[in-house]
Coordinates of C-alpha atoms in Angstrom, one line a residue:
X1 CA 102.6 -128.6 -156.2
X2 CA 102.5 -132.6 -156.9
X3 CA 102.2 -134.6 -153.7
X4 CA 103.1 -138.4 -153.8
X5 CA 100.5 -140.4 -151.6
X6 CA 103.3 -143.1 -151.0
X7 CA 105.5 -140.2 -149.5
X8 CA 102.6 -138.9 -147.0
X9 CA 102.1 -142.3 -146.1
X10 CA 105.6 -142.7 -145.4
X11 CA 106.1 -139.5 -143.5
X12 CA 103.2 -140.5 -141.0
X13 CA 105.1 -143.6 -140.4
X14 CA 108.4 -142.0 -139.3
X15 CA 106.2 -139.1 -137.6
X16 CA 104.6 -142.0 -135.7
X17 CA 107.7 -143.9 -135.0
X18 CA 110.7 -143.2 -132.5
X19 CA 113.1 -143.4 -135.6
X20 CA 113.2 -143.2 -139.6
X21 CA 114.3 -146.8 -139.8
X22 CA 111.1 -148.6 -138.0
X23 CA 109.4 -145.3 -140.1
X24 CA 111.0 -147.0 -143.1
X25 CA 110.2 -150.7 -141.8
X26 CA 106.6 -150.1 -141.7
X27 CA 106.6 -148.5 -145.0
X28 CA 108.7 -151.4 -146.7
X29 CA 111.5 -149.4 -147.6
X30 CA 115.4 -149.0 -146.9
X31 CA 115.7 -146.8 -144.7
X32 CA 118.1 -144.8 -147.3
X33 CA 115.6 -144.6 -149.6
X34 CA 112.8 -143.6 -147.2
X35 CA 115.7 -140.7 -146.3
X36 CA 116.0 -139.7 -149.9
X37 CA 112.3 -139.7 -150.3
X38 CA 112.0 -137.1 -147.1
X39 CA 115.0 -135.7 -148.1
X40 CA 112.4 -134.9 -151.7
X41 CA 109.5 -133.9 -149.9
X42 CA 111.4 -131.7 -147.8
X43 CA 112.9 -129.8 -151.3
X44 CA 109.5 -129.9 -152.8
X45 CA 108.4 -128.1 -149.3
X46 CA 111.2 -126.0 -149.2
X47 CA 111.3 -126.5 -145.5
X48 CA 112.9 -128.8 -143.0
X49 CA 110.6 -131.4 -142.0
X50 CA 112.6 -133.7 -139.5
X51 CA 115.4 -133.0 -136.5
X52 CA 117.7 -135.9 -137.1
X53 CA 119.9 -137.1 -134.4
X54 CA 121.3 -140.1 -132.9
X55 CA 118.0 -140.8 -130.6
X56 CA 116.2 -140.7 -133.4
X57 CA 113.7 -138.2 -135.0
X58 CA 111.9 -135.4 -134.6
X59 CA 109.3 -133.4 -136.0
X60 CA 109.8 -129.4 -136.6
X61 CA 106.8 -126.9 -136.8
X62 CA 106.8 -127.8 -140.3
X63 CA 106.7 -131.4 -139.7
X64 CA 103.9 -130.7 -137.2
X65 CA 101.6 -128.9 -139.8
X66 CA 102.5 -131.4 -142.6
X67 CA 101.4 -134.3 -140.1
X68 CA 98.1 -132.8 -139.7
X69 CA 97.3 -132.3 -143.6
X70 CA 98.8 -135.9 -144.3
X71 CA 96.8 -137.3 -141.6
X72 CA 93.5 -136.2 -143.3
X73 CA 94.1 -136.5 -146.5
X74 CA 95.3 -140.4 -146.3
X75 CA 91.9 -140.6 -144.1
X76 CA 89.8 -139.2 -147.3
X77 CA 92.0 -141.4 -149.4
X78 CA 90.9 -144.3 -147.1
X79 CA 87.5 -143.3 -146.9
X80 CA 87.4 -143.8 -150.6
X81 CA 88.3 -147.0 -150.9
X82 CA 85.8 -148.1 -147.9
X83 CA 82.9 -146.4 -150.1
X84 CA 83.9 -148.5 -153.2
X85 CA 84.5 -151.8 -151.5
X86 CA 83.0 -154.6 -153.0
X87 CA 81.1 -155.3 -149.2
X88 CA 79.3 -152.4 -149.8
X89 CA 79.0 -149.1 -148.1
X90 CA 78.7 -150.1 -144.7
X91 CA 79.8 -153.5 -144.2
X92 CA 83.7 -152.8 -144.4
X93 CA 85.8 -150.6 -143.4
X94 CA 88.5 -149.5 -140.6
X95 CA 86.9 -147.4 -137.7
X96 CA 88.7 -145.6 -135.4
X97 CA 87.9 -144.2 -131.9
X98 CA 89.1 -142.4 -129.5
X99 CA 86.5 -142.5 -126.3
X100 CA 86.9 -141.7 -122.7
X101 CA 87.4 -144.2 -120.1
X102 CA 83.6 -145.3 -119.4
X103 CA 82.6 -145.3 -123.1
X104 CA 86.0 -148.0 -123.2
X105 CA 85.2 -149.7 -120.2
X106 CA 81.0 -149.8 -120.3
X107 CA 79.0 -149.8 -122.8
X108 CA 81.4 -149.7 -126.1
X109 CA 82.5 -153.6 -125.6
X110 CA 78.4 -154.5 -126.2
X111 CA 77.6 -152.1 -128.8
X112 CA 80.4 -153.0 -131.0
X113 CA 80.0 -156.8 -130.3
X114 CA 76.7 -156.8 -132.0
X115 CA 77.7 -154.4 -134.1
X116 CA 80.6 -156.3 -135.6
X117 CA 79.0 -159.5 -135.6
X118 CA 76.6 -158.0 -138.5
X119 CA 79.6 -156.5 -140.4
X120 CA 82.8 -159.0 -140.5
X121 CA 84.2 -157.0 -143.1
X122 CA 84.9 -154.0 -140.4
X123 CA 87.6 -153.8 -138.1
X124 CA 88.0 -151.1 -135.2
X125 CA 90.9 -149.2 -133.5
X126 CA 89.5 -148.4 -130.4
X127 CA 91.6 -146.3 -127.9
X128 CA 91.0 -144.7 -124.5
X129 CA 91.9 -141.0 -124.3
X130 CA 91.9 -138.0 -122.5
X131 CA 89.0 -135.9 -123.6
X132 CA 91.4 -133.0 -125.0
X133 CA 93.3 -135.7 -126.6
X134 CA 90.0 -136.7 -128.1
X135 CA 89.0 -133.4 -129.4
X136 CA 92.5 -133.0 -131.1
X137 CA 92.6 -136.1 -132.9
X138 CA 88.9 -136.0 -134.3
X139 CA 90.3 -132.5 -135.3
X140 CA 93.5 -133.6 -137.1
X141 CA 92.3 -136.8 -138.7
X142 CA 94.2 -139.1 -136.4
X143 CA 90.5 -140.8 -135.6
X144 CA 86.9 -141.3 -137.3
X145 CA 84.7 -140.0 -134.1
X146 CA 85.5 -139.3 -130.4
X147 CA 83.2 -140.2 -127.7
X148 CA 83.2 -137.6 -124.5
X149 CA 81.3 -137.2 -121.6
X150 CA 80.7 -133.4 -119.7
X151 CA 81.1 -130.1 -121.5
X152 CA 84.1 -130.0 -123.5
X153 CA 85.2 -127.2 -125.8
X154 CA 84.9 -128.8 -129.8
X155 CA 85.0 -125.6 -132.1
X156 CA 84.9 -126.3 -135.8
X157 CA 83.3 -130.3 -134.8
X158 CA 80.2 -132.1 -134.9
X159 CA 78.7 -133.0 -131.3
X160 CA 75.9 -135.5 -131.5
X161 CA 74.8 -136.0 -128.2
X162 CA 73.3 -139.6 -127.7
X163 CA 72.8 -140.1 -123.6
X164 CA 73.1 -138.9 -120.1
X165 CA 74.7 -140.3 -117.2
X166 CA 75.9 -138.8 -113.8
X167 CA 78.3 -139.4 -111.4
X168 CA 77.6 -141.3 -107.8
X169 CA 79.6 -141.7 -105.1
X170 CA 80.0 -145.3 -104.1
X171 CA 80.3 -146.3 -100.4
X172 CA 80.4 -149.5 -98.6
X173 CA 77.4 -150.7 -96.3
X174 CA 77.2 -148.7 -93.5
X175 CA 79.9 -146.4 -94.3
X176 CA 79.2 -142.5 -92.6
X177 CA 78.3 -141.3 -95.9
X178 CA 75.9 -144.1 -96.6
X179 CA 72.7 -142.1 -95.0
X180 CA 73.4 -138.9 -96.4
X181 CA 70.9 -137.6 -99.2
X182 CA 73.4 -136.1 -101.2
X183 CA 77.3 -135.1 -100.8
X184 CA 79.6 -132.7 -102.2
X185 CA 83.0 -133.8 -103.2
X186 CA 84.7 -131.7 -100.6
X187 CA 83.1 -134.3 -98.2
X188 CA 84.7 -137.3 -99.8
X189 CA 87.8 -135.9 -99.3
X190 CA 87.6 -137.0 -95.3
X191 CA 88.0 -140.7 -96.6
X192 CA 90.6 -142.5 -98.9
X193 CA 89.3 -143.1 -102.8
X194 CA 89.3 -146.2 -104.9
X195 CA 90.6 -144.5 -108.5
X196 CA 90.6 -145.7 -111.8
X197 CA 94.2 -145.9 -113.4
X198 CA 96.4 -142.9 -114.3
X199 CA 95.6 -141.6 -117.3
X200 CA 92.1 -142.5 -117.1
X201 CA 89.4 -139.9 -118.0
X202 CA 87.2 -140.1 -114.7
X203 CA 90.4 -139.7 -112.7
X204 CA 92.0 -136.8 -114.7
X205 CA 88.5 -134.8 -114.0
X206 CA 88.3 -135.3 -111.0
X207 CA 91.7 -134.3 -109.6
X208 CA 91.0 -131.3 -111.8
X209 CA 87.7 -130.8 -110.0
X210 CA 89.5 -131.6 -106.6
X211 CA 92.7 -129.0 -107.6
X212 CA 90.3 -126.0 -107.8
X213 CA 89.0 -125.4 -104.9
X214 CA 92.9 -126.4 -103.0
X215 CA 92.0 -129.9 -101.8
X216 CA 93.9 -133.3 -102.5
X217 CA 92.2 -136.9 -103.9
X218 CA 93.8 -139.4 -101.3
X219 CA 94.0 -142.7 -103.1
X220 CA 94.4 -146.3 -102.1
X221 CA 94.4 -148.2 -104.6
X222 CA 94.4 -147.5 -108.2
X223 CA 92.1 -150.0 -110.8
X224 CA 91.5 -150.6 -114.5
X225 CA 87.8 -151.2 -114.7
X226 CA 84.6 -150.5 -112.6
X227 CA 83.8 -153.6 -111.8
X228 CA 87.4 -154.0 -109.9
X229 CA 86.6 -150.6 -108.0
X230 CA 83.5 -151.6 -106.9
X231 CA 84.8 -155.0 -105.3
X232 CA 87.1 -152.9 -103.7
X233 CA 84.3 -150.8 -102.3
X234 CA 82.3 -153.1 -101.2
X235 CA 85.2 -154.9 -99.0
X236 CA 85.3 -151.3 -97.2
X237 CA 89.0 -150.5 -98.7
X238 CA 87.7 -146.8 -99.4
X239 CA 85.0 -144.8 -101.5
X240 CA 84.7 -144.2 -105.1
X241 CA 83.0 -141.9 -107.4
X242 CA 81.7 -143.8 -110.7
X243 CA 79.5 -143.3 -113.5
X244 CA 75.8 -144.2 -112.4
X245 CA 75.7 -146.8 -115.1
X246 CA 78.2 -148.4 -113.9
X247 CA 77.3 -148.1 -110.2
X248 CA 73.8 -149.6 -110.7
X249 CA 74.6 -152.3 -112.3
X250 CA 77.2 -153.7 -110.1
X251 CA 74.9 -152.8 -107.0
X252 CA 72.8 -155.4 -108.2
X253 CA 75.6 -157.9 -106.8
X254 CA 77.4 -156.1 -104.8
X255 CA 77.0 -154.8 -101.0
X256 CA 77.3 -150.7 -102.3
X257 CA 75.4 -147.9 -101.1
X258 CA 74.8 -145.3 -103.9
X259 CA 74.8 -141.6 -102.6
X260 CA 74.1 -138.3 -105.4
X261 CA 77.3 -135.7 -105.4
X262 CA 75.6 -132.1 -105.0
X263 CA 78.0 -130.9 -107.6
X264 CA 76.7 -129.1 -110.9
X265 CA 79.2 -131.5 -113.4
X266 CA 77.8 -134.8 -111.8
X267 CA 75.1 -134.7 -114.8
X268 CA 77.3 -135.4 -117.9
X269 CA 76.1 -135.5 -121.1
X270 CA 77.6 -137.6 -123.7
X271 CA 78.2 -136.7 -126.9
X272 CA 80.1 -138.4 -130.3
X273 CA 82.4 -135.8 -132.0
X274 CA 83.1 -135.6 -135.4
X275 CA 84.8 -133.0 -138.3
X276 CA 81.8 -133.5 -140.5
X277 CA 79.1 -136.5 -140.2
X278 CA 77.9 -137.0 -144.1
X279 CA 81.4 -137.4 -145.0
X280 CA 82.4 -140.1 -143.1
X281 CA 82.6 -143.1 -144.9
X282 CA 79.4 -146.1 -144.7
X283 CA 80.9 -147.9 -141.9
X284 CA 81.2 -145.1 -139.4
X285 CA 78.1 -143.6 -139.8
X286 CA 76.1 -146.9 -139.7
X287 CA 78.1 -147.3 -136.1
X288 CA 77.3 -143.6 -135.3
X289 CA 74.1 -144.8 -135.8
X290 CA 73.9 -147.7 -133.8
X291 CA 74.7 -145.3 -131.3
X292 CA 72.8 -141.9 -131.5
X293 CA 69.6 -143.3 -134.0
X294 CA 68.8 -139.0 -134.0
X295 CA 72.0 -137.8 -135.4
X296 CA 71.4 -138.1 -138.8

């Protein structure tokens, strides 16, 4: 069975896109004869690949399982062109990443700065996800590594585990919870939360956390960074629970008193995930790297 790169390529574009025509637009092609090349793959195949309707298209199972394949092999295919580049192995390249929401937010922005500063031939695609979403796109090729924090189940992947952070909870001066030693997060629940956006990592866990043992997160006001949540602490809005590295460093301008959660999942470790490390191309292992100097 002969596969034409130029038709995988194109089938990730209209998998990727709400309709064949943009599918076709990104791919440079009519959209007729991106429909006659589908129409191809789908008789090489012999199965149905697309639901086609007036909204647009879908993918069938088939589509789905094709997608996944595609995915990775246009990765490999990319990865061979990054290792024969004339920059060399590690100094160009397209990385992508999917991370969770303090790995975006934290420490990623510095890390890459001086790390692309050394390499202007590489260019990154970095995207906040859900962990699970992060697990099934290192899996299916849709990303180069994942970042995570906590335990998260990664069967048949790499986890290189490069640092450990915990969660605090973050009051205002003089708050009631201020002069406690340590609280549970059953306790917080008494007083109205300073979140992170939906969607976020941090607040996805823990209104999972929260939903198991019956209880509800009350929030106030939702934010996109840290930074934003502490200020909001600090005024005495409400209380938030952030990652430690976070919470330390903005304590060092802020009015915030820093109380330990007496929960067993405070302590997360963080890990990179990746299908298989040696055969990533020069550029994402000299980032991997950068991060975790042990991995390799």
């Amino acid at each position: 069975m002969h596969f034409d790169l130029a038709d995988l390529r194109l089938f990730i574009h209209i998998a990727e896109s709400p309709s064949l025509t943009q599918g076709a637009r990104r791919a440079h092609l009519s959209p007729a004869a991106a429909s006659a090349r589908i129409k191809a793959l789908e008789g090489q195949l012999d199965s149905r690949l697309l639901y086609r309707d007036s909204r647009g298209v879908e993918l069938t199972p088939a589509g789905h399982k094709l997608l996944q394949h595609a995915r990775l092999i246009m990765r490999q295919v990319d990865y061979l062109k990054s290792e024969f580049t004339e920059y060399g192995t590690d100094s160009a390249g397209h990385i992508r990443i999917f991370a969770n929401t303090t790995a975006v937010t934290e420490f990623l922005p510095e890390v890459l700065a001086g790390f692309l500063a050394q390499r202007p031939g590489v260019t990154v695609d970095l995207q906040e996800r859900l962990s699970r979403d992060i697990v099934r796109g290192v899996l299916d090729g849709s990303t180069d590594m994942g970042i995570i924090a906590g335990p998260v189940s990664a069967d048949g992947l790499q986890a290189l585990h490069f640092s450990t952070d915990r969660l605090l909870l973050a009051v205002p001066l003089g708050h009631p919870l201020a002069e406690e030693p340590r609280v549970t997060l059953r306790q917080t629940l008494n007083f109205q939360h300073i979140g992170l956006h939906e969607g976020s990592t941090l607040l996805t866990f823990l209104r999972d956390q929260v939903e198991k043992f019956g209880g509800q997160l009350s929030l106030r006001i939702q934010l996109s960074s840290f930074e934003a949540v502490c200020r909001m602490i600090e005024a005495g809005v409400g209380i938030g629970i952030i990652p430690e590295s976070a919470a330390r460093r903005h304590s060092r301008t802020m009015q915030l008193a820093l109380v330990e959660l007496d929960e067993p999942w405070a302590i997360r470790e963080r890990s990179i995930l990746v299908r298989e490390l040696d055969a990533l191309p020069g550029s994402v292992r000299a980032l991997i790297a950068v991060l975790a100097p042990d991995a390799g």
